[in-house]
């Protein structure tokens, strides 16, 4: 016998749970919604921490698929973010362009020509794809077309931040939401724009920036005259590189930017208070 319940909050992130009284285990199913938070694994309803609640009851070996060959920052970062989640922490990354292979994987990023969150397909190369963070989360202002990194961040970003910080995604929702917006604005959006070939402005620039993360990832690919053309080990380096940048950003906003913001808020709140001197 199964019972169902919904959980919703202000950002239209929702999930549907089915709980089986017989085996006392819960299963999460993604709602077919463009703003769904995807939790495709078993749930222990006794815990309030989403990270602790995720379990792999079937001991399934999850697989994350992306394309092989030349790699870029967006799919490397997408893979890193997915592997921060408990259900995908030990997942195998499969690099292929063969539909017969990637269609059997649990999550497919940056390959396959399909964006369908309910099917865990996150590609942005297909004709007609124009989704932005604003189109998927209308309360957000950003209108840069998403890359695979942006798609994964859109659907899993809050949980990724919570996992990296080691906090409860629900109890620390306000902090996570603040960091979520800052990380997208200052980091993920850059990945989206560069991968989609969107210029920073519509005027000629006086110089080029060649030391950014996307360029550093690009240089990890084999050179034209390298004898060893294999890319799988190099892609693992790209995952670590992009991941370290993400962790650094999140750490800065949590431990430096947020405390400074709090001080400014307190100063504004107390601006009408008058300090008087003691009379002698």
Short mmCIF file of C-alpha atoms in Angstrom, two decimals:
data_model
loop_
_atom_site.label_atom_id
_atom_site.label_comp_id
_atom_site.label_asym_id
_atom_site.label_seq_id
_atom_site.Cartn_x
_atom_site.Cartn_y
_atom_site.Cartn_z
CA UNK A 1 0.00 0.00 0.00
CA UNK A 2 1.44 3.37 -1.00
CA UNK A 3 0.85 6.88 0.25
CA UNK A 4 1.85 10.02 -1.64
CA UNK A 5 2.78 13.51 -0.60
CA UNK A 6 4.11 16.67 -2.21
CA UNK A 7 6.68 19.11 -0.97
CA UNK A 8 6.80 22.58 -2.50
CA UNK A 9 8.50 25.88 -1.71
CA UNK A 10 8.80 29.33 -3.17
CA UNK A 11 11.20 28.42 -5.95
CA UNK A 12 8.83 25.93 -7.53
CA UNK A 13 11.13 23.07 -6.69
CA UNK A 14 9.04 20.05 -5.93
CA UNK A 15 9.27 16.33 -5.62
CA UNK A 16 6.84 13.45 -5.44
CA UNK A 17 7.43 10.65 -2.97
CA UNK A 18 5.87 7.22 -2.80
CA UNK A 19 6.30 5.40 0.50
CA UNK A 20 5.86 1.66 0.74
CA UNK A 21 4.56 0.57 4.15
CA UNK A 22 5.52 -3.00 3.40
CA UNK A 23 9.28 -2.46 3.15
CA UNK A 24 9.32 0.88 5.04
CA UNK A 25 11.26 2.59 2.31
CA UNK A 26 10.47 5.62 0.25
CA UNK A 27 11.13 6.28 -3.39
CA UNK A 28 11.46 9.66 -5.03
CA UNK A 29 10.15 10.25 -8.53
CA UNK A 30 10.83 13.45 -10.50
CA UNK A 31 7.71 15.38 -11.34
CA UNK A 32 7.44 16.19 -15.02
CA UNK A 33 8.13 19.86 -14.46
CA UNK A 34 10.64 22.24 -15.98
CA UNK A 35 11.62 23.40 -12.52
CA UNK A 36 11.81 20.03 -10.81
CA UNK A 37 14.46 19.09 -8.29
CA UNK A 38 15.46 15.60 -9.33
CA UNK A 39 16.00 13.01 -6.63
CA UNK A 40 16.15 9.70 -8.51
CA UNK A 41 16.94 7.40 -5.62
CA UNK A 42 15.69 5.86 -2.41
CA UNK A 43 14.68 8.08 0.48
CA UNK A 44 14.72 7.39 4.19
CA UNK A 45 11.93 9.62 5.44
CA UNK A 46 13.22 9.52 9.00
CA UNK A 47 16.02 11.97 8.27
CA UNK A 48 15.68 15.68 7.52
CA UNK A 49 19.02 15.97 5.78
CA UNK A 50 18.57 15.36 2.05
CA UNK A 51 22.17 14.25 1.72
CA UNK A 52 21.70 11.65 4.42
CA UNK A 53 18.34 10.60 3.02
CA UNK A 54 19.69 9.49 -0.35
CA UNK A 55 20.57 5.81 -0.47
CA UNK A 56 21.11 3.30 -3.20
CA UNK A 57 18.82 0.58 -2.01
CA UNK A 58 19.29 -1.56 -5.10
CA UNK A 59 23.09 -1.25 -5.02
CA UNK A 60 22.82 -0.11 -8.61
CA UNK A 61 26.02 1.07 -10.27
CA UNK A 62 24.96 4.43 -11.68
CA UNK A 63 26.48 5.70 -14.90
CA UNK A 64 26.85 9.28 -16.11
CA UNK A 65 27.28 9.63 -19.86
CA UNK A 66 28.93 12.45 -21.76
CA UNK A 67 30.62 12.67 -25.14
CA UNK A 68 34.12 11.42 -25.88
CA UNK A 69 36.86 13.19 -27.81
CA UNK A 70 37.65 16.87 -27.25
CA UNK A 71 36.15 18.06 -23.97
CA UNK A 72 35.14 21.43 -22.61
CA UNK A 73 34.64 23.05 -19.23
CA UNK A 74 30.86 22.74 -19.18
CA UNK A 75 30.55 18.94 -19.28
CA UNK A 76 33.54 18.54 -16.95
CA UNK A 77 31.85 20.82 -14.40
CA UNK A 78 28.50 19.08 -14.95
CA UNK A 79 30.08 15.72 -14.13
CA UNK A 80 31.79 17.15 -11.04
CA UNK A 81 28.51 18.58 -9.73
CA UNK A 82 26.65 15.32 -10.24
CA UNK A 83 29.35 13.36 -8.42
CA UNK A 84 28.96 15.58 -5.35
CA UNK A 85 25.50 14.09 -4.83
CA UNK A 86 25.29 10.93 -2.70
CA UNK A 87 23.44 8.94 -5.34
CA UNK A 88 26.10 9.65 -7.99
CA UNK A 89 29.20 9.90 -5.82
CA UNK A 90 30.51 6.54 -7.01
CA UNK A 91 28.99 6.72 -10.48
CA UNK A 92 31.05 5.72 -13.49
CA UNK A 93 31.53 8.34 -16.19
CA UNK A 94 30.99 6.88 -19.64
CA UNK A 95 32.38 8.93 -22.53
CA UNK A 96 30.77 8.01 -25.82
CA UNK A 97 28.75 9.29 -28.76
CA UNK A 98 27.09 5.92 -29.33
CA UNK A 99 23.33 6.18 -28.63
CA UNK A 100 23.12 2.48 -27.82
CA UNK A 101 25.55 3.10 -24.95
CA UNK A 102 24.49 6.46 -23.54
CA UNK A 103 20.80 5.61 -23.73
CA UNK A 104 21.47 2.89 -21.15
CA UNK A 105 23.09 5.34 -18.73
CA UNK A 106 21.30 6.98 -15.82
CA UNK A 107 22.19 10.59 -16.62
CA UNK A 108 23.28 11.95 -19.99
CA UNK A 109 25.00 15.34 -20.21
CA UNK A 110 26.21 17.34 -23.22
CA UNK A 111 25.43 14.64 -25.76
CA UNK A 112 22.38 13.02 -27.33
CA UNK A 113 20.53 16.08 -28.61
CA UNK A 114 17.82 15.94 -25.93
CA UNK A 115 16.91 18.07 -22.93
CA UNK A 116 14.31 16.29 -20.83
CA UNK A 117 14.80 16.63 -17.10
CA UNK A 118 12.24 13.93 -16.35
CA UNK A 119 14.41 11.49 -18.34
CA UNK A 120 17.71 12.85 -16.94
CA UNK A 121 18.84 14.02 -20.36
CA UNK A 122 20.76 17.30 -20.31
CA UNK A 123 22.05 18.32 -23.73
CA UNK A 124 21.97 21.84 -25.17
CA UNK A 125 23.31 21.34 -28.70
CA UNK A 126 20.05 20.43 -30.38
CA UNK A 127 18.38 22.79 -32.82
CA UNK A 128 15.76 24.94 -31.16
CA UNK A 129 17.22 24.75 -27.66
CA UNK A 130 17.00 28.21 -26.10
CA UNK A 131 16.48 27.54 -22.40
CA UNK A 132 17.96 29.89 -19.84
CA UNK A 133 17.88 29.98 -16.07
CA UNK A 134 15.09 32.53 -16.41
CA UNK A 135 13.00 30.29 -18.65
CA UNK A 136 13.34 27.34 -16.25
CA UNK A 137 13.10 29.38 -13.05
CA UNK A 138 11.10 32.53 -13.91
CA UNK A 139 12.08 34.28 -10.68
CA UNK A 140 15.69 34.39 -11.88
CA UNK A 141 16.88 37.25 -14.15
CA UNK A 142 19.61 35.52 -16.17
CA UNK A 143 18.90 35.03 -19.88
CA UNK A 144 22.13 33.46 -21.18
CA UNK A 145 21.45 30.18 -22.97
CA UNK A 146 22.40 27.26 -20.74
CA UNK A 147 25.20 24.80 -21.36
CA UNK A 148 25.26 21.34 -19.82
CA UNK A 149 26.83 22.91 -16.71
CA UNK A 150 23.98 25.39 -16.46
CA UNK A 151 21.38 22.68 -16.92
CA UNK A 152 22.83 20.52 -14.17
CA UNK A 153 23.24 23.55 -11.92
CA UNK A 154 19.64 24.59 -12.57
CA UNK A 155 18.27 21.22 -11.48
CA UNK A 156 20.81 20.08 -8.87
CA UNK A 157 22.71 23.23 -7.87
CA UNK A 158 21.16 23.81 -4.46
CA UNK A 159 21.83 20.24 -3.41
CA UNK A 160 25.39 20.47 -4.74
CA UNK A 161 26.00 23.59 -2.65
CA UNK A 162 24.52 21.92 0.43
CA UNK A 163 26.73 18.86 -0.06
CA UNK A 164 29.89 20.94 -0.48
CA UNK A 165 29.09 23.03 2.60
CA UNK A 166 27.89 20.03 4.60
CA UNK A 167 24.61 21.69 5.56
CA UNK A 168 20.95 20.75 5.38
CA UNK A 169 19.44 21.96 2.11
CA UNK A 170 16.11 22.75 3.77
CA UNK A 171 17.24 24.16 7.10
CA UNK A 172 19.81 26.42 5.42
CA UNK A 173 17.60 27.31 2.47
CA UNK A 174 18.11 31.08 2.76
CA UNK A 175 21.91 30.81 2.76
CA UNK A 176 21.90 28.25 -0.03
CA UNK A 177 19.60 30.38 -2.17
CA UNK A 178 21.86 33.40 -1.75
CA UNK A 179 24.96 31.41 -2.68
CA UNK A 180 23.09 29.73 -5.55
CA UNK A 181 22.42 33.09 -7.19
CA UNK A 182 25.93 34.42 -6.64
CA UNK A 183 27.61 31.30 -8.01
CA UNK A 184 25.46 31.34 -11.11
CA UNK A 185 25.97 35.05 -11.71
CA UNK A 186 29.74 35.02 -11.25
CA UNK A 187 30.73 31.53 -12.40
CA UNK A 188 28.22 29.19 -14.05
CA UNK A 189 26.87 31.91 -16.36
CA UNK A 190 30.40 32.38 -17.73
CA UNK A 191 30.60 28.66 -18.53
CA UNK A 192 27.23 28.85 -20.28
CA UNK A 193 28.09 31.89 -22.37
CA UNK A 194 31.54 30.71 -23.46
CA UNK A 195 30.37 27.23 -24.43
CA UNK A 196 27.50 28.68 -26.44
CA UNK A 197 29.74 31.21 -28.17
CA UNK A 198 28.06 34.27 -26.64
CA UNK A 199 30.30 37.33 -26.63
CA UNK A 200 30.69 39.50 -23.53
CA UNK A 201 29.69 42.59 -25.51
CA UNK A 202 28.80 43.66 -29.03
CA UNK A 203 31.89 45.83 -29.55
CA UNK A 204 35.47 44.84 -30.42
CA UNK A 205 37.53 44.13 -27.33
CA UNK A 206 40.95 45.70 -26.76
CA UNK A 207 42.47 42.42 -25.60
CA UNK A 208 41.62 38.76 -25.09
CA UNK A 209 41.50 36.82 -21.84
CA UNK A 210 43.23 33.47 -22.31
CA UNK A 211 43.77 32.47 -18.68
CA UNK A 212 40.15 31.78 -17.74
CA UNK A 213 38.85 28.39 -16.67
CA UNK A 214 37.45 27.46 -20.07
CA UNK A 215 40.81 28.08 -21.72
CA UNK A 216 42.67 26.15 -19.06
CA UNK A 217 40.36 23.18 -19.59
CA UNK A 218 40.77 23.50 -23.34
CA UNK A 219 44.55 23.25 -22.98
CA UNK A 220 44.18 19.94 -21.15
CA UNK A 221 43.15 18.33 -24.44
CA UNK A 222 45.92 16.64 -26.45
CA UNK A 223 47.79 18.91 -28.85
CA UNK A 224 47.65 18.14 -32.53
CA UNK A 225 51.14 16.60 -32.43
CA UNK A 226 50.85 14.66 -29.17
CA UNK A 227 51.58 10.99 -29.64
CA UNK A 228 49.07 10.03 -26.99
CA UNK A 229 45.64 11.19 -28.18
CA UNK A 230 43.66 9.53 -25.39
CA UNK A 231 41.44 11.94 -23.48
CA UNK A 232 39.78 9.99 -20.66
CA UNK A 233 42.53 10.61 -18.08
CA UNK A 234 42.77 14.23 -19.19
CA UNK A 235 39.02 14.61 -18.77
CA UNK A 236 39.36 13.47 -15.17
CA UNK A 237 41.88 16.29 -14.71
CA UNK A 238 39.34 18.70 -16.18
CA UNK A 239 36.71 17.50 -13.71
CA UNK A 240 39.08 18.14 -10.81
CA UNK A 241 40.07 21.56 -12.16
CA UNK A 242 36.54 22.82 -12.72
CA UNK A 243 35.42 21.31 -9.44
CA UNK A 244 38.14 23.06 -7.47
CA UNK A 245 37.01 26.37 -8.96
CA UNK A 246 33.41 25.70 -7.98
CA UNK A 247 34.33 24.68 -4.43
CA UNK A 248 36.50 27.80 -4.10
CA UNK A 249 33.62 30.02 -5.21
CA UNK A 250 31.16 28.43 -2.81
CA UNK A 251 33.66 28.64 0.04
CA UNK A 252 34.27 32.35 -0.65
CA UNK A 253 30.59 33.24 -0.70
CA UNK A 254 29.89 31.26 2.46
CA UNK A 255 32.86 32.37 4.56
CA UNK A 256 33.71 35.84 3.24
CA UNK A 257 30.87 37.35 1.22
CA UNK A 258 28.00 36.28 3.50
CA UNK A 259 29.61 37.60 6.72
CA UNK A 260 30.33 40.93 4.99
CA UNK A 261 26.76 41.05 3.72
CA UNK A 262 25.48 40.43 7.24
CA UNK A 263 27.53 43.35 8.59
CA UNK A 264 26.11 45.66 5.94
CA UNK A 265 22.57 44.48 6.68
CA UNK A 266 23.09 45.12 10.39
CA UNK A 267 24.47 48.59 9.70
CA UNK A 268 21.47 49.46 7.55
CA UNK A 269 19.07 48.03 10.13
CA UNK A 270 20.67 50.09 12.93
CA UNK A 271 21.13 53.28 10.92
CA UNK A 272 18.49 55.19 12.91
CA UNK A 273 19.94 54.34 16.29
CA UNK A 274 21.65 57.26 18.02
CA UNK A 275 24.63 56.63 20.23
CA UNK A 276 24.82 59.00 23.19
CA UNK A 277 27.84 59.81 25.31
CA UNK A 278 27.83 59.54 29.06
CA UNK A 279 27.86 62.95 30.67
CA UNK A 280 30.65 63.63 33.16
#
